[in-house]
Short mmCIF file of C-alpha atoms in Angstrom, two decimals:
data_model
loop_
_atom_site.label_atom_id
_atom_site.label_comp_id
_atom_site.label_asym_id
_atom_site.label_seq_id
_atom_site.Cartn_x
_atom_site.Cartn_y
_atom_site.Cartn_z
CA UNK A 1327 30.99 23.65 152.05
CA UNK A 1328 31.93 20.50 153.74
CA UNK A 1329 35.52 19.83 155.27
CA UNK A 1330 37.44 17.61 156.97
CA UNK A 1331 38.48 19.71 159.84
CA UNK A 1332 41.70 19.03 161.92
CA UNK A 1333 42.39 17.72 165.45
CA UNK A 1334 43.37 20.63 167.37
CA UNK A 1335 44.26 24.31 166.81
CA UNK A 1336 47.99 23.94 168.42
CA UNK A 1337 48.90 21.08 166.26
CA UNK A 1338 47.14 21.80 162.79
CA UNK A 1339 47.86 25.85 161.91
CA UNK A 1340 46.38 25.32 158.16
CA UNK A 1341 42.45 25.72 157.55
CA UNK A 1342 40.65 22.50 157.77
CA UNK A 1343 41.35 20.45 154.85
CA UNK A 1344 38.61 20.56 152.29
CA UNK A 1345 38.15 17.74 149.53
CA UNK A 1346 35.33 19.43 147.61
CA UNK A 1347 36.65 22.92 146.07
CA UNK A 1348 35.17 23.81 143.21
CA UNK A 1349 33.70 20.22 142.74
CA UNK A 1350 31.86 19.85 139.32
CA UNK A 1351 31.41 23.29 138.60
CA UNK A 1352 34.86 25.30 138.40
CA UNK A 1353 34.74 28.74 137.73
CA UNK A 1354 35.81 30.01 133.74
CA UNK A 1355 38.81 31.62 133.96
CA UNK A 1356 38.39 33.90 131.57
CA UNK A 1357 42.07 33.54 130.59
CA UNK A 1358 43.14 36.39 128.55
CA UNK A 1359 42.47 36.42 124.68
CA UNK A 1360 39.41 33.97 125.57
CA UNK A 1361 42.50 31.11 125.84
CA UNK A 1362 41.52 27.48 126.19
CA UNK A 1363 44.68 26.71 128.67
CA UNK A 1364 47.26 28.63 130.50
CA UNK A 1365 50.81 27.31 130.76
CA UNK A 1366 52.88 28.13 133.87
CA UNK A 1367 56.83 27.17 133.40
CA UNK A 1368 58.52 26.99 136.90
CA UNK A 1369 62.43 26.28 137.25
CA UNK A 1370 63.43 25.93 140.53
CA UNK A 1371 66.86 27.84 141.32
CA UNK A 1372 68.37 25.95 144.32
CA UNK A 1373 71.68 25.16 143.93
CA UNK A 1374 73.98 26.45 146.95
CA UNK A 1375 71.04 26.59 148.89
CA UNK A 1376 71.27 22.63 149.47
CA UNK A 1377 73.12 20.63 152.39
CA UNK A 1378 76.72 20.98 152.11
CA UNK A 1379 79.55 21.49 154.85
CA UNK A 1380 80.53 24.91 153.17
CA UNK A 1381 76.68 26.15 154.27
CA UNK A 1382 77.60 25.01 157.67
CA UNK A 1383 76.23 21.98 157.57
CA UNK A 1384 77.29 18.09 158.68
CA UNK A 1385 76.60 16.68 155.15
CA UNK A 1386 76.13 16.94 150.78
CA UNK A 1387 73.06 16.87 150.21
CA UNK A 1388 71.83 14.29 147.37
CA UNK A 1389 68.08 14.47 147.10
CA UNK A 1390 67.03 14.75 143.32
CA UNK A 1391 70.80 14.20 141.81
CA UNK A 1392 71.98 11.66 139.94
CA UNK A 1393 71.87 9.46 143.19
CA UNK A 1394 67.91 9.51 143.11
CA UNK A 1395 65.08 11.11 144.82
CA UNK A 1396 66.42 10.38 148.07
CA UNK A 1397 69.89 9.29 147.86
CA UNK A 1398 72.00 8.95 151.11
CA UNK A 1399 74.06 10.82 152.55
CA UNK A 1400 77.70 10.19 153.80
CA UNK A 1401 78.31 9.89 157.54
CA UNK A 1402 78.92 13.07 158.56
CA UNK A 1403 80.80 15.87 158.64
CA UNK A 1404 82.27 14.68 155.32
CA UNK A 1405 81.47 16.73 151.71
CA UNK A 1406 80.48 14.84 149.02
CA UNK A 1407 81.96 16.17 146.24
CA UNK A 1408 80.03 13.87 143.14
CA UNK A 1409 76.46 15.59 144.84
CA UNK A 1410 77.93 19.26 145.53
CA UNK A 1411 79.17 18.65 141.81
CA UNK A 1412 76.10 17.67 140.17
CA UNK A 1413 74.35 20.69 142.16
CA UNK A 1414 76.88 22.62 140.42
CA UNK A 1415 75.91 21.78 137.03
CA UNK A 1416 72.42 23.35 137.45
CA UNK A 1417 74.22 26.82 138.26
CA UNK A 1418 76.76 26.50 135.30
CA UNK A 1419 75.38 25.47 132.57
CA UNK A 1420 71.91 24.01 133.51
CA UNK A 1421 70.36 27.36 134.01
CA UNK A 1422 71.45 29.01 131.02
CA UNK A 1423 70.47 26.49 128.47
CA UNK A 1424 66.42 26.53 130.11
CA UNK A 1425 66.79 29.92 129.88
CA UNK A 1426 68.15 30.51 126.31
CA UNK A 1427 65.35 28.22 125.11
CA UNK A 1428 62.71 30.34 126.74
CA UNK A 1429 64.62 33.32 125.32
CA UNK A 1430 64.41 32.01 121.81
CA UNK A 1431 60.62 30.93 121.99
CA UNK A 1432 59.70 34.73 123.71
CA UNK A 1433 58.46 32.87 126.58
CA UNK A 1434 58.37 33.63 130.46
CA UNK A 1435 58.39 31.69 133.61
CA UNK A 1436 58.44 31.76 137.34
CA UNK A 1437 61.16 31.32 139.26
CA UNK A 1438 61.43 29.36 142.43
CA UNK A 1439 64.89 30.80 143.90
CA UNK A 1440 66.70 30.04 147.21
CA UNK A 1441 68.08 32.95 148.27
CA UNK A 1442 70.91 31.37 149.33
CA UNK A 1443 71.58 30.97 145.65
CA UNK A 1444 71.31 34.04 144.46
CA UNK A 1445 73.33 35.24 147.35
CA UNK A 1446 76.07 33.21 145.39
CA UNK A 1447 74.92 33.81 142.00
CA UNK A 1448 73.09 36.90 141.68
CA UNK A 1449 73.37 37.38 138.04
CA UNK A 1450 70.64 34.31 137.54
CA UNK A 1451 67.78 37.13 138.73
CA UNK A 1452 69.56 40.39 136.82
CA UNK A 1453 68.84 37.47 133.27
CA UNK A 1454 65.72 36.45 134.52
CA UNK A 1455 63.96 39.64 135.09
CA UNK A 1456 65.68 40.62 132.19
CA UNK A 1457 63.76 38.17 129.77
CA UNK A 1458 60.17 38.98 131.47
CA UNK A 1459 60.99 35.98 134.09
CA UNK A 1460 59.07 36.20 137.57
CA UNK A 1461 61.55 36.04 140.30
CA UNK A 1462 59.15 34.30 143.05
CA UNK A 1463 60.88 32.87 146.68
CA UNK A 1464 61.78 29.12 147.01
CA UNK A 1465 62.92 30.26 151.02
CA UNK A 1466 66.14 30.64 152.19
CA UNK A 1467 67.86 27.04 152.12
CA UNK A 1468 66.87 24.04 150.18
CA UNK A 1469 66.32 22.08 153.09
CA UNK A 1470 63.35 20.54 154.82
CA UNK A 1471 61.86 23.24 157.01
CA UNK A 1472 59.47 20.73 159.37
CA UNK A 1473 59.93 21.12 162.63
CA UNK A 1474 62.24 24.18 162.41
CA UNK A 1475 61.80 26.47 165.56
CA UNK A 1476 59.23 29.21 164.10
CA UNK A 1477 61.75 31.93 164.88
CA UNK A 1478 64.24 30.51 162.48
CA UNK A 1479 61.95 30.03 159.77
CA UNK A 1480 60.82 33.38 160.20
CA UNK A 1481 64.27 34.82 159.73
CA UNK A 1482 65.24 32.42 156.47
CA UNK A 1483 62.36 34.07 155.16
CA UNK A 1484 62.64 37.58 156.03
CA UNK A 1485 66.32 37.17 154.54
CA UNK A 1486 64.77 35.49 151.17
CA UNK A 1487 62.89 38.33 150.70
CA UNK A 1488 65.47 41.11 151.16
CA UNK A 1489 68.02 39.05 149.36
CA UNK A 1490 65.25 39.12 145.82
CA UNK A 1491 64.42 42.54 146.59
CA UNK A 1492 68.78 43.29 146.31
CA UNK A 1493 69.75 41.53 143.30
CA UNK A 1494 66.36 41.63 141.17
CA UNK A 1495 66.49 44.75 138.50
CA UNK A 1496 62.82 45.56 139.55
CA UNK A 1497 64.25 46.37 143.75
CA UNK A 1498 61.41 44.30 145.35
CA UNK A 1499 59.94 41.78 146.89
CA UNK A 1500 59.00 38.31 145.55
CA UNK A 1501 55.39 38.52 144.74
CA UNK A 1502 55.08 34.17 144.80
CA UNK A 1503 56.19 31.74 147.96
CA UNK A 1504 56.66 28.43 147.34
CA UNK A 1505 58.71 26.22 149.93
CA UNK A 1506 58.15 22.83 148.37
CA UNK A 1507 59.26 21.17 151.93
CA UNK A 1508 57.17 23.67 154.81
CA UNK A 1509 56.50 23.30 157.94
CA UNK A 1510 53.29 23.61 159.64
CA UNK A 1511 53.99 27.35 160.20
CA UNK A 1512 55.24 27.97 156.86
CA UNK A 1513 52.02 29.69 154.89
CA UNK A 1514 51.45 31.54 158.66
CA UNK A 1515 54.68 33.28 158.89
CA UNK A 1516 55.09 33.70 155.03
CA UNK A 1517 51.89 35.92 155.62
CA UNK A 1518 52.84 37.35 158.50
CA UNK A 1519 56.37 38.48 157.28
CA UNK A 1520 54.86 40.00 154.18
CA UNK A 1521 52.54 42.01 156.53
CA UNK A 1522 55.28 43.38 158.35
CA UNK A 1523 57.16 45.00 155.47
CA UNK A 1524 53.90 46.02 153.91
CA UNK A 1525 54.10 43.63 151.15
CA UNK A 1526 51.11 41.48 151.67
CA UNK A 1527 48.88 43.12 149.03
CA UNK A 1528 50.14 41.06 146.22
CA UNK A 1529 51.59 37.93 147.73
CA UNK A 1530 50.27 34.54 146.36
CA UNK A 1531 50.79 31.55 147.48
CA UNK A 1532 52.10 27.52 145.88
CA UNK A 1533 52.60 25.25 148.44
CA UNK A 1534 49.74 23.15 147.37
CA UNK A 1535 48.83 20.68 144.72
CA UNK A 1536 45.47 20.56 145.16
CA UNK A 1537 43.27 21.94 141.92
CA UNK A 1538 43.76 22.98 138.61
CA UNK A 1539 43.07 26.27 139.15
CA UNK A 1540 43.78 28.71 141.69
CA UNK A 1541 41.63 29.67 144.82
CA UNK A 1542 41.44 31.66 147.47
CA UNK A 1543 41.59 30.80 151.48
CA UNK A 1544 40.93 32.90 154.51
CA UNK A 1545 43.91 34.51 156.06
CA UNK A 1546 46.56 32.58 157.66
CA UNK A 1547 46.53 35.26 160.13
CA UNK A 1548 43.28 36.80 161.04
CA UNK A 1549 42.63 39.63 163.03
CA UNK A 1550 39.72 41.88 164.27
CA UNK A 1551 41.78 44.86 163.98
CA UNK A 1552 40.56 46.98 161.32
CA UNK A 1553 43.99 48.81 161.39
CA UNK A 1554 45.47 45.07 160.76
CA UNK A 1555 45.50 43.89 157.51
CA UNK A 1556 44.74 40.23 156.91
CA UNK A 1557 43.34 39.70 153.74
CA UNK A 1558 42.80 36.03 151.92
CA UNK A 1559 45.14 34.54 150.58
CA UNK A 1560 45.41 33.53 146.69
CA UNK A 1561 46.79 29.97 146.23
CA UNK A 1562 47.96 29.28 142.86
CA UNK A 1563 48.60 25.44 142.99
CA UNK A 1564 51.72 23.74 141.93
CA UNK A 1565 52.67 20.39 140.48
CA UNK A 1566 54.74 17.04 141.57
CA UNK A 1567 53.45 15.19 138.78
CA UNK A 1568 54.34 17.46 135.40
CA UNK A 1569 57.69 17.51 137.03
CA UNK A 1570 61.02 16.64 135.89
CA UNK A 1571 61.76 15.66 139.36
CA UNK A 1572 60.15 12.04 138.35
CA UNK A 1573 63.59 11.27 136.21
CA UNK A 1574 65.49 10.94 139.33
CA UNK A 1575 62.62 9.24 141.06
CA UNK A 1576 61.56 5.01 140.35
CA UNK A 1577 59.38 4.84 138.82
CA UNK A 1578 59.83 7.98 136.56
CA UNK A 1579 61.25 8.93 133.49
CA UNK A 1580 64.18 7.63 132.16
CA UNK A 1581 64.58 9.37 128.91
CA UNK A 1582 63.54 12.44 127.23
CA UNK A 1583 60.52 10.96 125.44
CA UNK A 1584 58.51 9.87 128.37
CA UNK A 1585 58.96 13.36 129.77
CA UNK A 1586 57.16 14.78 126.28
CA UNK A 1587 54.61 12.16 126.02
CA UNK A 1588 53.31 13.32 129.72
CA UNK A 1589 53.49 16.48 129.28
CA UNK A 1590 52.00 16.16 125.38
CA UNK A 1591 49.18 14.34 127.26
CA UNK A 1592 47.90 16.28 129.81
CA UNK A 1593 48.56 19.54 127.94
CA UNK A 1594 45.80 17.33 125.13
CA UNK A 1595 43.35 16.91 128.50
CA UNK A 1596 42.85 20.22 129.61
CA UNK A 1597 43.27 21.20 126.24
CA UNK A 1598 40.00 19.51 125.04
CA UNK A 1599 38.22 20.55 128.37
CA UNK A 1600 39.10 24.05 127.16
CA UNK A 1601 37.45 23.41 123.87
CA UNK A 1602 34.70 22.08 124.82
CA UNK A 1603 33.49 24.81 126.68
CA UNK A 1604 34.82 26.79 123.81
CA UNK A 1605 32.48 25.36 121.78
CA UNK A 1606 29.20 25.09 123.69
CA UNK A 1607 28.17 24.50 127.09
CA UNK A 1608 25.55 22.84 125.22
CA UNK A 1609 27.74 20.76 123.25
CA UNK A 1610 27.25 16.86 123.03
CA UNK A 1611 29.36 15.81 125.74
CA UNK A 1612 30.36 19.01 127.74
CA UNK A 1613 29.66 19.54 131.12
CA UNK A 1614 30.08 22.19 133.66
CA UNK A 1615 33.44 20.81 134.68
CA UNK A 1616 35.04 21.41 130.95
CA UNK A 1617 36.35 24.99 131.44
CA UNK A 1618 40.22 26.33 130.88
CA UNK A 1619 42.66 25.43 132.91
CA UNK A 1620 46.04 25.79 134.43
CA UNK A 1621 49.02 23.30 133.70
CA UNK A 1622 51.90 24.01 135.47
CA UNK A 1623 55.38 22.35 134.19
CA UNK A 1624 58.04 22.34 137.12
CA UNK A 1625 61.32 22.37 135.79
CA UNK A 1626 64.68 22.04 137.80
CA UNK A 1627 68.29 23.35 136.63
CA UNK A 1628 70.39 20.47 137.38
CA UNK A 1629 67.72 17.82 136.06
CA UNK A 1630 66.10 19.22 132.82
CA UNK A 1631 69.27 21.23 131.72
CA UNK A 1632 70.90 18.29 131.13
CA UNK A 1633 71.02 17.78 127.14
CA UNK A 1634 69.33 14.23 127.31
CA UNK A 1635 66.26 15.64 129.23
CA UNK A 1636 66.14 18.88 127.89
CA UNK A 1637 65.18 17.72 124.04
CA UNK A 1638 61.59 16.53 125.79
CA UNK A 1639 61.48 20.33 127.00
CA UNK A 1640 62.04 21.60 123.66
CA UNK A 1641 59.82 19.51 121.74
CA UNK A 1642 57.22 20.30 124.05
CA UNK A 1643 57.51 24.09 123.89
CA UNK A 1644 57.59 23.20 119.59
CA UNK A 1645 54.43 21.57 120.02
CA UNK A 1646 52.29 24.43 121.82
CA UNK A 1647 53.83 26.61 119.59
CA UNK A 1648 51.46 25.38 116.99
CA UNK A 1649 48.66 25.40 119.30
CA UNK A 1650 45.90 28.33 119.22
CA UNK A 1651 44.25 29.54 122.56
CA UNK A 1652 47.55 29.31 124.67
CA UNK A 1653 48.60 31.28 127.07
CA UNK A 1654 51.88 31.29 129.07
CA UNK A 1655 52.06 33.07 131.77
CA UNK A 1656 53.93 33.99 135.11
CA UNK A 1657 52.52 32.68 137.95
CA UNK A 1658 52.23 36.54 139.19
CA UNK A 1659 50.56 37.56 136.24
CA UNK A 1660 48.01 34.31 136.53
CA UNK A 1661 47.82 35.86 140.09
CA UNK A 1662 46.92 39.48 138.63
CA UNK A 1663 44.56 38.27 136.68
CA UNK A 1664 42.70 36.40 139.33
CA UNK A 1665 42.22 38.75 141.51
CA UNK A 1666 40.67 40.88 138.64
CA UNK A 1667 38.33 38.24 137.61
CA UNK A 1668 37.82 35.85 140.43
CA UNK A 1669 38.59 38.10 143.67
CA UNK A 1670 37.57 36.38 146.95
CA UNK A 1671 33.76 35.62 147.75
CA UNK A 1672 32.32 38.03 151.27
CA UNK A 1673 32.51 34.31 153.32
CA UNK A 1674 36.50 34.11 152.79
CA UNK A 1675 36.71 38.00 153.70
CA UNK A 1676 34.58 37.56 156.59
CA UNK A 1677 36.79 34.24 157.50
CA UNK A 1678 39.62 36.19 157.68
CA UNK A 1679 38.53 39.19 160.10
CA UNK A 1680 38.33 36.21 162.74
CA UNK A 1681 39.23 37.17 166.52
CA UNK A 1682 41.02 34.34 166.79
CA UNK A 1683 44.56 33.66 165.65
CA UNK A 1684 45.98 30.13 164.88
CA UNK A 1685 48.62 28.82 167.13
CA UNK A 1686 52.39 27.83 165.87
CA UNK A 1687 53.35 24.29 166.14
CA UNK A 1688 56.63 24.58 167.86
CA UNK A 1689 60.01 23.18 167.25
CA UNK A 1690 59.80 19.61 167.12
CA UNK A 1691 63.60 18.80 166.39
CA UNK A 1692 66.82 21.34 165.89
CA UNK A 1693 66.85 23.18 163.16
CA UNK A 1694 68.59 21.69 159.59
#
């Protein structure tokens, strides 16, 4: 398989960056129940977790609030109390109205949670688990982790994962990692963290965007050592485009009916890809690319909980509801089920018993 590989070891830890993947022949699924798509909800749980004096830091942070994608911050050390508010509303009130819709429809999803917020609100995971939700690790702060000194990041996310594994009913570890913002060394020391506490087993992976279904890669971490475990690593890819992060971004939506129309749409594309290959593979018009696939809806608390933007959520969750052949699912049981049907091919196991290790990019600035 072709690849563009990096420049050098020290300064690129990922694998070399492939633009083929599957290419025009994707795998079938096999989703469950012979479904022709699989939904994945995600609401990312991050407010506390942002910028804000009380966390110890200079400023309020005011990236996707009512200020925009990337509004400014005050000169520092000054709160801002209109951003720390808006955060605020997510934890509230946000939350509970995504999650009393999911509640009503008998629906699940994933979780992306700072553990920094739950540390402050740990009832969100207790209501969660509670109503089949996966609890899955959005790091320790919502802040951007490049160029954080590999140490640090290391401890934010050894502290994530004790901080699920304490206020989640189900006493364990997050099973998904998605930092959204990573460093370099992010999917290395994610890996090599989970190794440590003997977790690594069922860890998967979203800090990628790349395909519409998941894959797997060679270890982040590989080793020679037979008593060393480095298995591959399942990435389940995520979204910035099904997101309801475009309403605070230009341009992006600026109403609830734009957000259903997109998401109508390109639930109708893979939809009719799924189908097709329902149908026939011999079908006038199929090809080997139209198989199931995954659409993943990213959802944040602050953003879609808002009444204006959440009607475009709930006529989108009316609409599937009279589809046939759909399956929502947790990311960790779209994970389960891939490694049952699709486990990793002998040249990704062999790619991750390498002798050699990849290097950390160090610290390139003090840590947020």
């Amino acid at each position: 398989m072709a690849a563009q590989t990096a420049g050098t070891t020290e300064n690129h830890p990922h694998a070399a960056r492939d633009l083929i993947g599957y290419g025009a022949h994707p795998p079938h699924p096999r989703w469950p129940n012979n479904a022709k798509i699989c939904l994945s909800f995600v609401l990312n749980v991050e407010e506390g977790g942002e910028h804000t004096l009380l966390n110890g830091d200079d400023h309020s942070e005011g990236f996707l609030t009512e200020g925009g994608a990337t509004a400014a911050p005050r000169p520092g050390p000054t709160r801002h109390l209109g951003y720390e508010s808006a955060y605020a509303y997510g934890a509230r009130s946000g939350f509970w109205r995504i999650l009393n819709l999911f509640r009503r429809h008998n629906l699940k999803f994933t979780a992306w949670t700072i553990g920094r917020s739950l540390e402050l609100n740990p009832d969100t995971a207790r209501a969660m688990e509670e109503a089949g939700c996966e609890v899955g690790s959005h790091s320790w702060r919502w802040i951007d982790y490049d160029g954080m000194d590999p140490a640090e990041e290391k401890e934010h996310i050894a502290k994530t994962m004790e901080v699920i594994k304490a206020t989640s009913p189900s006493g364990r570890y997050p099973r998904g990692w998605y930092t959204g913002r990573n460093s370099m060394n992010t999917r290395k020391l994610v890996y090599e963290t989970y190794r440590e506490k003997g977790a690594l087993d069922l860890l998967y992976d979203s800090d990628s965007y790349e395909d519409d279904l998941p894959y797997w890669v060679p270890s982040p971490s590989p080793s020679s050592d037979p008593s060393v475990p480095s298995p591959p690593l399942l990435i389940i890819p995520y979204t910035y485009e099904s997101n309801d992060m475009k309403y605070a971004q230009t341009p992006g939506f600026t109403n609830s009916t734009q957000f259903f129309d997109y998401l109508r749409d390109a639930f109708d594309v893979l939809y009719a890809e799924g189908e097709r290959s329902a149908a026939s593979s011999s079908a006038p018009g199929s090809s080997s690319f139209d198989v199931p696939k995954m659409l993943t809806i990213a959802m944040h608390s602050r953003v879609l909980g808002r009444p204006g933007r959440f009607a475009g959520l709930e006529r989108f969750i009316e609409y599937i509801s009279k589809k046939d052949g759909v399956w929502v699912a947790t990311r960790e049981e779209i994970a389960a089920h891939w490694r049952k049907e699709h486990p990793p091919s002998q040249a990704v196991i062999d790619a991750s018993r390498q002798s050699a290790s990849v290097a950390l990019v160090p610290a390139s600035r003090a840590s947020q």
